Every structure is written in C-alpha cells, then in structure tokens.
PDB file of C-alpha atoms in Angstrom:
ATOM      1  CA  UNK A 257      48.246  83.758 -94.701  1.00 54.00           C
ATOM      2  CA  UNK A 258      49.348  82.271 -91.385  1.00 56.00           C
ATOM      3  CA  UNK A 259      47.892  84.154 -88.437  1.00 77.00           C
ATOM      4  CA  UNK A 260      49.415  82.022 -85.659  1.00 89.00           C
ATOM      5  CA  UNK A 261      50.541  84.719 -83.201  1.00 91.00           C
ATOM      6  CA  UNK A 262      53.500  82.545 -82.125  1.00 93.00           C
ATOM      7  CA  UNK A 263      54.831  82.444 -85.690  1.00 95.00           C
ATOM      8  CA  UNK A 264      54.284  86.188 -86.084  1.00 95.00           C
ATOM      9  CA  UNK A 265      56.227  86.828 -82.863  1.00 95.00           C
ATOM     10  CA  UNK A 266      59.127  84.634 -84.064  1.00 97.00           C
ATOM     11  CA  UNK A 267      59.203  86.420 -87.440  1.00 96.00           C
ATOM     12  CA  UNK A 268      59.134  89.889 -85.868  1.00 97.00           C
ATOM     13  CA  UNK A 269      62.002  89.058 -83.492  1.00 97.00           C
ATOM     14  CA  UNK A 270      64.084  87.458 -86.270  1.00 97.00           C
ATOM     15  CA  UNK A 271      63.548  90.455 -88.564  1.00 97.00           C
ATOM     16  CA  UNK A 272      64.700  92.842 -85.823  1.00 97.00           C
ATOM     17  CA  UNK A 273      67.844  90.804 -85.050  1.00 97.00           C
ATOM     18  CA  UNK A 274      68.686  90.443 -88.760  1.00 97.00           C
ATOM     19  CA  UNK A 275      68.333  94.200 -89.239  1.00 97.00           C
ATOM     20  CA  UNK A 276      70.507  95.009 -86.205  1.00 96.00           C
ATOM     21  CA  UNK A 277      73.200  92.574 -87.362  1.00 95.00           C
ATOM     22  CA  UNK A 278      73.191  93.802 -90.991  1.00 92.00           C
ATOM     23  CA  UNK A 279      71.725  90.531 -92.209  1.00 88.00           C
ATOM     24  CA  UNK A 280      74.630  88.319 -91.099  1.00 93.00           C
ATOM     25  CA  UNK A 281      73.576  84.677 -91.351  1.00 96.00           C
ATOM     26  CA  UNK A 282      74.730  82.605 -88.358  1.00 98.00           C
ATOM     27  CA  UNK A 283      75.624  78.980 -88.979  1.00 98.00           C
ATOM     28  CA  UNK A 284      75.762  77.989 -85.303  1.00 98.00           C
ATOM     29  CA  UNK A 285      73.556  78.939 -82.367  1.00 98.00           C
ATOM     30  CA  UNK A 286      75.039  78.781 -78.857  1.00 97.00           C
ATOM     31  CA  UNK A 287      73.171  78.888 -75.535  1.00 96.00           C
ATOM     32  CA  UNK A 288      75.372  79.881 -72.601  1.00 90.00           C
ATOM     33  CA  UNK A 289      74.165  78.855 -69.148  1.00 82.00           C
ATOM     34  CA  UNK A 290      74.859  80.071 -65.608  1.00 70.00           C
ATOM     35  CA  UNK A 291      78.357  81.496 -65.265  1.00 65.00           C
ATOM     36  CA  UNK A 292      79.335  80.384 -68.773  1.00 71.00           C
ATOM     37  CA  UNK A 293      78.890  83.748 -70.482  1.00 74.00           C
ATOM     38  CA  UNK A 294      82.635  84.305 -70.846  1.00 79.00           C
ATOM     39  CA  UNK A 295      82.663  82.277 -74.062  1.00 87.00           C
ATOM     40  CA  UNK A 296      80.843  85.296 -75.498  1.00 89.00           C
ATOM     41  CA  UNK A 297      83.976  87.367 -74.841  1.00 89.00           C
ATOM     42  CA  UNK A 298      85.812  85.252 -77.446  1.00 91.00           C
ATOM     43  CA  UNK A 299      83.361  86.181 -80.186  1.00 95.00           C
ATOM     44  CA  UNK A 300      85.050  88.629 -82.566  1.00 96.00           C
ATOM     45  CA  UNK A 301      83.420  91.449 -84.548  1.00 96.00           C
ATOM     46  CA  UNK A 302      80.375  91.189 -82.253  1.00 96.00           C
ATOM     47  CA  UNK A 303      77.004  92.859 -82.513  1.00 97.00           C
ATOM     48  CA  UNK A 304      75.379  92.788 -79.067  1.00 96.00           C
ATOM     49  CA  UNK A 305      71.588  93.044 -78.889  1.00 96.00           C
ATOM     50  CA  UNK A 306      70.019  93.162 -75.398  1.00 95.00           C
ATOM     51  CA  UNK A 307      66.961  90.918 -75.075  1.00 94.00           C
ATOM     52  CA  UNK A 308      64.929  93.855 -73.791  1.00 93.00           C
ATOM     53  CA  UNK A 309      65.274  95.526 -77.208  1.00 95.00           C
ATOM     54  CA  UNK A 310      64.034  92.518 -79.218  1.00 96.00           C
ATOM     55  CA  UNK A 311      60.265  92.576 -79.906  1.00 95.00           C
ATOM     56  CA  UNK A 312      58.427  89.907 -77.927  1.00 94.00           C
ATOM     57  CA  UNK A 313      61.494  88.716 -75.986  1.00 93.00           C
ATOM     58  CA  UNK A 314      61.294  88.219 -72.238  1.00 86.00           C
ATOM     59  CA  UNK A 315      64.147  89.437 -70.024  1.00 77.00           C
ATOM     60  CA  UNK A 316      66.532  86.970 -68.353  1.00 68.00           C
ATOM     61  CA  UNK A 317      66.334  87.374 -64.568  1.00 69.00           C
ATOM     62  CA  UNK A 318      68.544  84.455 -63.486  1.00 65.00           C
ATOM     63  CA  UNK A 319      71.785  85.111 -61.613  1.00 63.00           C
ATOM     64  CA  UNK A 320      74.800  84.828 -63.927  1.00 58.00           C
ATOM     65  CA  UNK A 321      72.753  85.474 -67.069  1.00 58.00           C
ATOM     66  CA  UNK A 322      73.552  88.790 -68.804  1.00 78.00           C
ATOM     67  CA  UNK A 323      70.646  88.790 -71.258  1.00 88.00           C
ATOM     68  CA  UNK A 324      72.108  89.472 -74.721  1.00 91.00           C
ATOM     69  CA  UNK A 325      72.039  88.038 -78.207  1.00 94.00           C
ATOM     70  CA  UNK A 326      75.580  88.275 -79.623  1.00 96.00           C
ATOM     71  CA  UNK A 327      76.225  87.792 -83.328  1.00 97.00           C
ATOM     72  CA  UNK A 328      79.830  87.552 -84.471  1.00 97.00           C
ATOM     73  CA  UNK A 329      82.637  85.182 -85.403  1.00 97.00           C
ATOM     74  CA  UNK A 330      83.917  82.157 -83.481  1.00 96.00           C
ATOM     75  CA  UNK A 331      85.954  79.259 -84.823  1.00 94.00           C
ATOM     76  CA  UNK A 332      85.869  80.739 -88.313  1.00 96.00           C
ATOM     77  CA  UNK A 333      82.062  80.682 -88.458  1.00 97.00           C
ATOM     78  CA  UNK A 334      79.331  83.249 -87.924  1.00 98.00           C
ATOM     79  CA  UNK A 335      77.572  82.409 -84.662  1.00 98.00           C
ATOM     80  CA  UNK A 336      74.654  83.741 -82.645  1.00 97.00           C
ATOM     81  CA  UNK A 337      75.070  83.270 -78.904  1.00 96.00           C
ATOM     82  CA  UNK A 338      72.553  83.644 -76.127  1.00 94.00           C
ATOM     83  CA  UNK A 339      74.430  85.212 -73.227  1.00 90.00           C
ATOM     84  CA  UNK A 340      71.953  83.952 -70.652  1.00 86.00           C
ATOM     85  CA  UNK A 341      68.781  81.936 -71.262  1.00 90.00           C
ATOM     86  CA  UNK A 342      65.173  81.971 -70.087  1.00 91.00           C
ATOM     87  CA  UNK A 343      63.887  79.449 -67.550  1.00 93.00           C
ATOM     88  CA  UNK A 344      60.480  78.021 -66.807  1.00 96.00           C
ATOM     89  CA  UNK A 345      61.065  78.829 -63.113  1.00 95.00           C
ATOM     90  CA  UNK A 346      61.198  82.540 -63.957  1.00 92.00           C
ATOM     91  CA  UNK A 347      57.488  82.266 -64.670  1.00 94.00           C
ATOM     92  CA  UNK A 348      57.735  82.270 -68.459  1.00 94.00           C
ATOM     93  CA  UNK A 349      55.577  79.926 -70.547  1.00 94.00           C
ATOM     94  CA  UNK A 350      57.445  77.397 -72.663  1.00 96.00           C
ATOM     95  CA  UNK A 351      56.839  79.229 -75.945  1.00 95.00           C
ATOM     96  CA  UNK A 352      58.813  82.183 -74.519  1.00 95.00           C
ATOM     97  CA  UNK A 353      61.512  79.968 -72.949  1.00 96.00           C
ATOM     98  CA  UNK A 354      62.187  78.484 -76.388  1.00 97.00           C
ATOM     99  CA  UNK A 355      61.448  81.567 -78.523  1.00 97.00           C
ATOM    100  CA  UNK A 356      65.162  82.377 -79.102  1.00 97.00           C
ATOM    101  CA  UNK A 357      65.804  78.911 -80.576  1.00 98.00           C
ATOM    102  CA  UNK A 358      63.006  79.408 -83.119  1.00 98.00           C
ATOM    103  CA  UNK A 359      64.437  82.839 -83.926  1.00 98.00           C
ATOM    104  CA  UNK A 360      67.940  81.347 -84.385  1.00 98.00           C
ATOM    105  CA  UNK A 361      66.526  78.849 -86.869  1.00 98.00           C
ATOM    106  CA  UNK A 362      64.811  81.588 -88.873  1.00 97.00           C
ATOM    107  CA  UNK A 363      68.127  83.485 -88.888  1.00 97.00           C
ATOM    108  CA  UNK A 364      69.745  80.422 -90.489  1.00 97.00           C
ATOM    109  CA  UNK A 365      71.479  78.242 -87.875  1.00 98.00           C
ATOM    110  CA  UNK A 366      72.424  74.719 -88.954  1.00 98.00           C
ATOM    111  CA  UNK A 367      73.664  73.545 -85.516  1.00 98.00           C
ATOM    112  CA  UNK A 368      72.800  74.325 -81.900  1.00 98.00           C
ATOM    113  CA  UNK A 369      75.295  74.136 -79.017  1.00 97.00           C
ATOM    114  CA  UNK A 370      73.780  74.207 -75.518  1.00 97.00           C
ATOM    115  CA  UNK A 371      75.491  74.448 -72.149  1.00 95.00           C
ATOM    116  CA  UNK A 372      74.436  74.551 -68.529  1.00 93.00           C
ATOM    117  CA  UNK A 373      75.608  74.411 -64.939  1.00 89.00           C
ATOM    118  CA  UNK A 374      74.464  71.128 -63.382  1.00 93.00           C
ATOM    119  CA  UNK A 375      74.657  69.121 -60.192  1.00 93.00           C
ATOM    120  CA  UNK A 376      76.512  65.829 -60.492  1.00 95.00           C
ATOM    121  CA  UNK A 377      74.332  63.003 -59.214  1.00 95.00           C
ATOM    122  CA  UNK A 378      76.836  60.472 -60.552  1.00 96.00           C
ATOM    123  CA  UNK A 379      79.139  59.611 -57.645  1.00 93.00           C
ATOM    124  CA  UNK A 380      82.138  59.644 -60.010  1.00 93.00           C
ATOM    125  CA  UNK A 381      81.622  63.305 -60.938  1.00 93.00           C
ATOM    126  CA  UNK A 382      83.490  66.158 -59.264  1.00 89.00           C
ATOM    127  CA  UNK A 383      82.977  69.915 -59.237  1.00 89.00           C
ATOM    128  CA  UNK A 384      84.478  71.408 -62.412  1.00 89.00           C
ATOM    129  CA  UNK A 385      84.010  68.293 -64.571  1.00 93.00           C
ATOM    130  CA  UNK A 386      82.731  68.741 -68.121  1.00 95.00           C
ATOM    131  CA  UNK A 387      80.011  66.281 -69.138  1.00 97.00           C
ATOM    132  CA  UNK A 388      78.966  65.731 -72.738  1.00 98.00           C
ATOM    133  CA  UNK A 389      75.192  65.260 -72.701  1.00 98.00           C
ATOM    134  CA  UNK A 390      74.413  62.079 -74.627  1.00 98.00           C
ATOM    135  CA  UNK A 391      70.736  61.817 -73.623  1.00 98.00           C
ATOM    136  CA  UNK A 392      68.239  63.426 -71.281  1.00 98.00           C
ATOM    137  CA  UNK A 393      65.287  62.845 -68.977  1.00 98.00           C
ATOM    138  CA  UNK A 394      62.672  65.602 -69.108  1.00 98.00           C
ATOM    139  CA  UNK A 395      60.687  66.497 -65.981  1.00 98.00           C
ATOM    140  CA  UNK A 396      59.725  69.922 -67.341  1.00 98.00           C
ATOM    141  CA  UNK A 397      56.575  70.635 -69.379  1.00 98.00           C
ATOM    142  CA  UNK A 398      57.161  69.746 -73.037  1.00 98.00           C
ATOM    143  CA  UNK A 399      57.462  72.940 -75.139  1.00 98.00           C
ATOM    144  CA  UNK A 400      55.631  71.303 -78.061  1.00 98.00           C
ATOM    145  CA  UNK A 401      52.359  70.922 -76.133  1.00 97.00           C
ATOM    146  CA  UNK A 402      49.599  72.840 -77.934  1.00 96.00           C
ATOM    147  CA  UNK A 403      48.881  73.399 -81.602  1.00 96.00           C
ATOM    148  CA  UNK A 404      51.827  72.211 -83.697  1.00 97.00           C
ATOM    149  CA  UNK A 405      53.694  74.847 -85.710  1.00 96.00           C
ATOM    150  CA  UNK A 406      53.722  72.848 -88.939  1.00 96.00           C
ATOM    151  CA  UNK A 407      56.061  75.304 -90.683  1.00 94.00           C
ATOM    152  CA  UNK A 408      58.809  74.338 -88.207  1.00 97.00           C
ATOM    153  CA  UNK A 409      58.424  70.591 -87.785  1.00 97.00           C
ATOM    154  CA  UNK A 410      56.193  67.511 -87.344  1.00 98.00           C
ATOM    155  CA  UNK A 411      53.589  66.921 -84.655  1.00 97.00           C
ATOM    156  CA  UNK A 412      55.543  63.958 -83.214  1.00 98.00           C
ATOM    157  CA  UNK A 413      59.295  64.542 -83.636  1.00 97.00           C
ATOM    158  CA  UNK A 414      61.677  61.631 -83.124  1.00 97.00           C
ATOM    159  CA  UNK A 415      63.900  61.901 -80.026  1.00 97.00           C
ATOM    160  CA  UNK A 416      65.955  58.729 -80.492  1.00 97.00           C
ATOM    161  CA  UNK A 417      69.153  60.779 -80.833  1.00 97.00           C
ATOM    162  CA  UNK A 418      68.483  64.205 -79.300  1.00 98.00           C
ATOM    163  CA  UNK A 419      72.246  64.904 -79.137  1.00 98.00           C
ATOM    164  CA  UNK A 420      74.078  64.408 -82.411  1.00 98.00           C
ATOM    165  CA  UNK A 421      76.364  61.308 -82.365  1.00 98.00           C
ATOM    166  CA  UNK A 422      78.806  62.800 -84.907  1.00 98.00           C
ATOM    167  CA  UNK A 423      79.249  65.986 -82.892  1.00 98.00           C
ATOM    168  CA  UNK A 424      79.788  63.928 -79.716  1.00 98.00           C
ATOM    169  CA  UNK A 425      82.457  61.841 -81.478  1.00 98.00           C
ATOM    170  CA  UNK A 426      84.236  64.974 -82.751  1.00 98.00           C
ATOM    171  CA  UNK A 427      84.144  66.551 -79.272  1.00 98.00           C
ATOM    172  CA  UNK A 428      85.709  63.455 -77.718  1.00 98.00           C
ATOM    173  CA  UNK A 429      88.540  63.543 -80.268  1.00 98.00           C
ATOM    174  CA  UNK A 430      89.081  67.289 -79.677  1.00 97.00           C
ATOM    175  CA  UNK A 431      89.047  66.773 -75.897  1.00 97.00           C
ATOM    176  CA  UNK A 432      91.619  63.978 -76.103  1.00 97.00           C
ATOM    177  CA  UNK A 433      93.838  66.041 -78.414  1.00 97.00           C
ATOM    178  CA  UNK A 434      93.782  69.080 -76.137  1.00 95.00           C
ATOM    179  CA  UNK A 435      94.128  67.415 -72.752  1.00 94.00           C
ATOM    180  CA  UNK A 436      90.552  68.204 -71.766  1.00 94.00           C
ATOM    181  CA  UNK A 437      89.032  65.395 -69.727  1.00 94.00           C
ATOM    182  CA  UNK A 438      85.402  64.801 -70.657  1.00 97.00           C
ATOM    183  CA  UNK A 439      82.707  62.846 -68.887  1.00 97.00           C
ATOM    184  CA  UNK A 440      79.597  61.676 -70.703  1.00 98.00           C
ATOM    185  CA  UNK A 441      76.140  61.133 -69.316  1.00 98.00           C
ATOM    186  CA  UNK A 442      72.410  61.717 -69.045  1.00 98.00           C
ATOM    187  CA  UNK A 443      71.113  65.163 -68.058  1.00 98.00           C
ATOM    188  CA  UNK A 444      67.840  65.464 -66.130  1.00 98.00           C
ATOM    189  CA  UNK A 445      65.913  68.741 -65.933  1.00 98.00           C
ATOM    190  CA  UNK A 446      63.331  69.658 -63.317  1.00 97.00           C
ATOM    191  CA  UNK A 447      61.426  72.888 -62.861  1.00 97.00           C
ATOM    192  CA  UNK A 448      63.441  74.398 -59.977  1.00 95.00           C
ATOM    193  CA  UNK A 449      63.969  76.974 -58.627  1.00 95.00           C
ATOM    194  CA  UNK A 450      64.485  75.132 -55.348  1.00 94.00           C
ATOM    195  CA  UNK A 451      67.470  72.804 -55.341  1.00 90.00           C
ATOM    196  CA  UNK A 452      66.515  69.157 -55.044  1.00 91.00           C
ATOM    197  CA  UNK A 453      66.265  67.153 -51.842  1.00 92.00           C
ATOM    198  CA  UNK A 454      68.704  64.315 -51.069  1.00 90.00           C
ATOM    199  CA  UNK A 455      65.921  61.794 -51.761  1.00 93.00           C
ATOM    200  CA  UNK A 456      65.233  63.382 -55.135  1.00 95.00           C
ATOM    201  CA  UNK A 457      68.935  63.159 -56.039  1.00 94.00           C
ATOM    202  CA  UNK A 458      68.871  59.482 -55.080  1.00 94.00           C
ATOM    203  CA  UNK A 459      65.754  58.945 -57.214  1.00 96.00           C
ATOM    204  CA  UNK A 460      67.328  60.711 -60.199  1.00 97.00           C
ATOM    205  CA  UNK A 461      70.411  58.497 -59.972  1.00 96.00           C
ATOM    206  CA  UNK A 462      68.237  55.382 -59.743  1.00 97.00           C
ATOM    207  CA  UNK A 463      66.336  56.290 -62.935  1.00 98.00           C
ATOM    208  CA  UNK A 464      69.568  56.813 -64.887  1.00 98.00           C
ATOM    209  CA  UNK A 465      70.554  60.481 -64.539  1.00 98.00           C
ATOM    210  CA  UNK A 466      74.187  61.573 -64.187  1.00 98.00           C
ATOM    211  CA  UNK A 467      73.575  65.314 -63.824  1.00 97.00           C
ATOM    212  CA  UNK A 468      70.613  67.488 -62.874  1.00 97.00           C
ATOM    213  CA  UNK A 469      69.605  71.036 -63.744  1.00 96.00           C
ATOM    214  CA  UNK A 470      66.685  73.363 -64.479  1.00 96.00           C
ATOM    215  CA  UNK A 471      67.065  74.182 -68.186  1.00 96.00           C
ATOM    216  CA  UNK A 472      68.329  73.122 -71.634  1.00 97.00           C
ATOM    217  CA  UNK A 473      65.933  70.288 -72.500  1.00 98.00           C
ATOM    218  CA  UNK A 474      63.100  72.556 -73.771  1.00 98.00           C
ATOM    219  CA  UNK A 475      65.585  74.234 -76.138  1.00 98.00           C
ATOM    220  CA  UNK A 476      66.855  70.845 -77.320  1.00 98.00           C
ATOM    221  CA  UNK A 477      63.330  69.519 -77.955  1.00 98.00           C
ATOM    222  CA  UNK A 478      62.467  72.604 -80.018  1.00 98.00           C
ATOM    223  CA  UNK A 479      65.743  72.341 -81.978  1.00 98.00           C
ATOM    224  CA  UNK A 480      65.092  68.683 -82.747  1.00 98.00           C
ATOM    225  CA  UNK A 481      61.517  69.558 -83.757  1.00 98.00           C
ATOM    226  CA  UNK A 482      63.165  71.755 -86.425  1.00 98.00           C
ATOM    227  CA  UNK A 483      65.734  69.027 -87.340  1.00 98.00           C
ATOM    228  CA  UNK A 484      68.668  71.094 -86.020  1.00 98.00           C
ATOM    229  CA  UNK A 485      71.550  68.856 -84.782  1.00 98.00           C
ATOM    230  CA  UNK A 486      72.423  69.548 -81.125  1.00 98.00           C
ATOM    231  CA  UNK A 487      75.610  69.320 -79.057  1.00 98.00           C
ATOM    232  CA  UNK A 488      75.159  69.680 -75.299  1.00 97.00           C
ATOM    233  CA  UNK A 489      77.539  70.108 -72.383  1.00 96.00           C
ATOM    234  CA  UNK A 490      77.049  70.343 -68.618  1.00 95.00           C
ATOM    235  CA  UNK A 491      79.579  71.894 -66.271  1.00 92.00           C
ATOM    236  CA  UNK A 492      79.350  70.030 -62.969  1.00 92.00           C
ATOM    237  CA  UNK A 493      79.125  72.828 -60.416  1.00 87.00           C
ATOM    238  CA  UNK A 494      78.088  70.932 -57.295  1.00 86.00           C
ATOM    239  CA  UNK A 495      77.946  67.334 -56.128  1.00 83.00           C
ATOM    240  CA  UNK A 496      74.260  66.478 -56.010  1.00 76.00           C
ATOM    241  CA  UNK A 497      74.489  63.562 -53.624  1.00 75.00           C
ATOM    242  CA  UNK A 498      72.313  62.153 -50.878  1.00 71.00           C
ATOM    243  CA  UNK A 499      75.107  61.518 -48.365  1.00 69.00           C
ATOM    244  CA  UNK A 500      75.825  65.081 -47.267  1.00 64.00           C
ATOM    245  CA  UNK A 501      77.733  66.256 -44.228  1.00 65.00           C
ATOM    246  CA  UNK A 502      75.389  67.687 -41.607  1.00 67.00           C
ATOM    247  CA  UNK A 503      76.393  71.291 -42.395  1.00 68.00           C
ATOM    248  CA  UNK A 504      76.313  71.043 -46.234  1.00 65.00           C
ATOM    249  CA  UNK A 505      74.109  73.328 -48.311  1.00 70.00           C
ATOM    250  CA  UNK A 506      73.755  74.135 -52.011  1.00 67.00           C
ATOM    251  CA  UNK A 507      74.846  77.702 -52.710  1.00 68.00           C
ATOM    252  CA  UNK A 508      74.185  79.654 -55.923  1.00 65.00           C
ATOM    253  CA  UNK A 509      77.421  81.686 -55.635  1.00 73.00           C
ATOM    254  CA  UNK A 510      79.490  78.493 -55.362  1.00 74.00           C
ATOM    255  CA  UNK A 511      77.765  77.193 -58.512  1.00 68.00           C
ATOM    256  CA  UNK A 512      78.723  80.311 -60.469  1.00 70.00           C
ATOM    257  CA  UNK A 513      82.336  80.158 -59.242  1.00 75.00           C
ATOM    258  CA  UNK A 514      82.675  76.522 -60.338  1.00 70.00           C
ATOM    259  CA  UNK A 515      81.113  77.298 -63.736  1.00 70.00           C
ATOM    260  CA  UNK A 516      83.498  80.218 -64.240  1.00 74.00           C
ATOM    261  CA  UNK A 517      86.531  78.023 -63.563  1.00 75.00           C
ATOM    262  CA  UNK A 518      85.402  75.408 -66.099  1.00 85.00           C
ATOM    263  CA  UNK A 519      84.288  77.917 -68.744  1.00 85.00           C
ATOM    264  CA  UNK A 520      87.789  78.288 -70.224  1.00 87.00           C
ATOM    265  CA  UNK A 521      88.013  74.583 -71.070  1.00 91.00           C
ATOM    266  CA  UNK A 522      84.491  74.599 -72.459  1.00 92.00           C
ATOM    267  CA  UNK A 523      85.343  77.638 -74.597  1.00 91.00           C
ATOM    268  CA  UNK A 524      88.324  75.817 -76.144  1.00 92.00           C
ATOM    269  CA  UNK A 525      86.172  72.765 -76.859  1.00 95.00           C
ATOM    270  CA  UNK A 526      83.248  74.710 -78.365  1.00 95.00           C
ATOM    271  CA  UNK A 527      85.571  76.857 -80.495  1.00 95.00           C
ATOM    272  CA  UNK A 528      87.459  73.871 -81.936  1.00 96.00           C
ATOM    273  CA  UNK A 529      84.220  71.957 -82.498  1.00 97.00           C
ATOM    274  CA  UNK A 530      82.768  74.904 -84.419  1.00 97.00           C
ATOM    275  CA  UNK A 531      86.010  75.084 -86.468  1.00 96.00           C
ATOM    276  CA  UNK A 532      85.519  71.418 -87.421  1.00 96.00           C
ATOM    277  CA  UNK A 533      82.032  71.902 -88.882  1.00 95.00           C
TER     278      UNK A 533
END
C-alpha cells in the first residue's frame, strides 16, 4: 500500500469533492486568476465548495481570489473551476500550490485551462489585451522537486510543448470568428509578491518573455507531469516596461480593474473552446 502522505492528501481531498458534487466527473479543469473569477458566474447547475472545507487545502489569501472549487456545466461539458488559486508568495510550499491540479486529475479532468493577470513586457502589448500562452520561462521553484509521485507521471516529464498546439489553433480560429483579438507569447513567472523593477522587466524582455506574472507555471508543470493537455491565457493588466514616467507606479487595484474588463472576452473564448472539445 502506498503511504506517501502527499498521495493520501490528494486522495482525501478528491474523495471529499466527489462526495459533495454527487460524483460528477469533470472533463475540464479551469484555473481563474486575479480578477477573472466572473467566468465562474457562467457555470450552470453549480456546486460551490469553499477551499476551507476541503481536507488538506490551503486558503487563498490573494486579492481578487474568492477561494472556491465550482463544479458545474460550461460549454456543454462538466467542468471544475478554481475560483482563485494558491501562490508560492503566500508562503505555501509547491505541493500545496499545485494540490488542486492533482485533485482535478483524480476527479477525471482530460484538459486544463489556466488564466492569469500579467504585466506586458512586450512593447506591443496594451492593457486589456488577451495573450495566448505558447511557452513559458520558469523562475519559480519547480513543483516536481522531491520524490517523484510515480502514480501520476514520470521522473523527467517532457516540456517541449507545455501548451497544447491543437488547443492554441482552435482558440485562434474561435477568436477570429468572434472578433476577439488575440496576442500570443511567452509567459514568465517569478516569485513575487513585489512587482518587478524596470531593470528586471528589461531583462525579462531580453531573454524572450512577452508577459510576466507570479503564478500558473507550477500548475502547468504538474498538469504536464500527468499528461493533461493545457491551454493558457494571460490578461495583460499593466504595461511592464522600463521607460516609465517619473510618477508611474504599479497598483494592484488597477490590475484587478483591467482583468475585470477583459474577463468577458476571455469567458466567451473559454466557453467556445470547451464546446469544441
């Protein structure tokens, strides 16, 4: 019998969620980032389970993160959505940051959709743009460090295509057909919680990043470890440049407002993409 406490914790959480949702099997998992929780309002026939009720779950403390698992219907499929995620900067170890993704897999997801609010380091990006994540640069601790959980995936998972090319292609077609302009680029994640300095933004651009944030990549790595195809999207909520006006400052409330304005377009895209699966 496996006595890995991490696996036991995942099993206990999944059993609780399955019981609370009457055993509904979600096909798609969705992670909703800062200010993007309104997509959850479109989920019909929902069962809402606060994280604080789920055995072993941490509680989301980030601004703009409600802290619920929602199981219901979206785009004609059963989905499980995280209304708010966990971050390394909140002081949680990586096994807790990524615990919900493992639980989603045990519940039955076949796809994972991730979203975040990000700063646009690409000079062509503007506040409110939607960026399909086609690759990433990870400056956070890797969540697979430590003893490998063999029942979930291999010791050295391939990351050649962390974001599924077919899902990206479908999203581009849906965007074009619905008048939703989409950017595409590389997402870089650092630890936060401080916003980056102008020199760091310049460095990130030089090494190939288009957008920068403090989340998402650990969840993607864990999903790919379990061979779950991933679709990722960043909402550009501030221009992360190194040529600021003297009085410029990054403001968390402004980030949430920009995310809220873009969330409607992202909701349309996610819903239609889920319909196409």
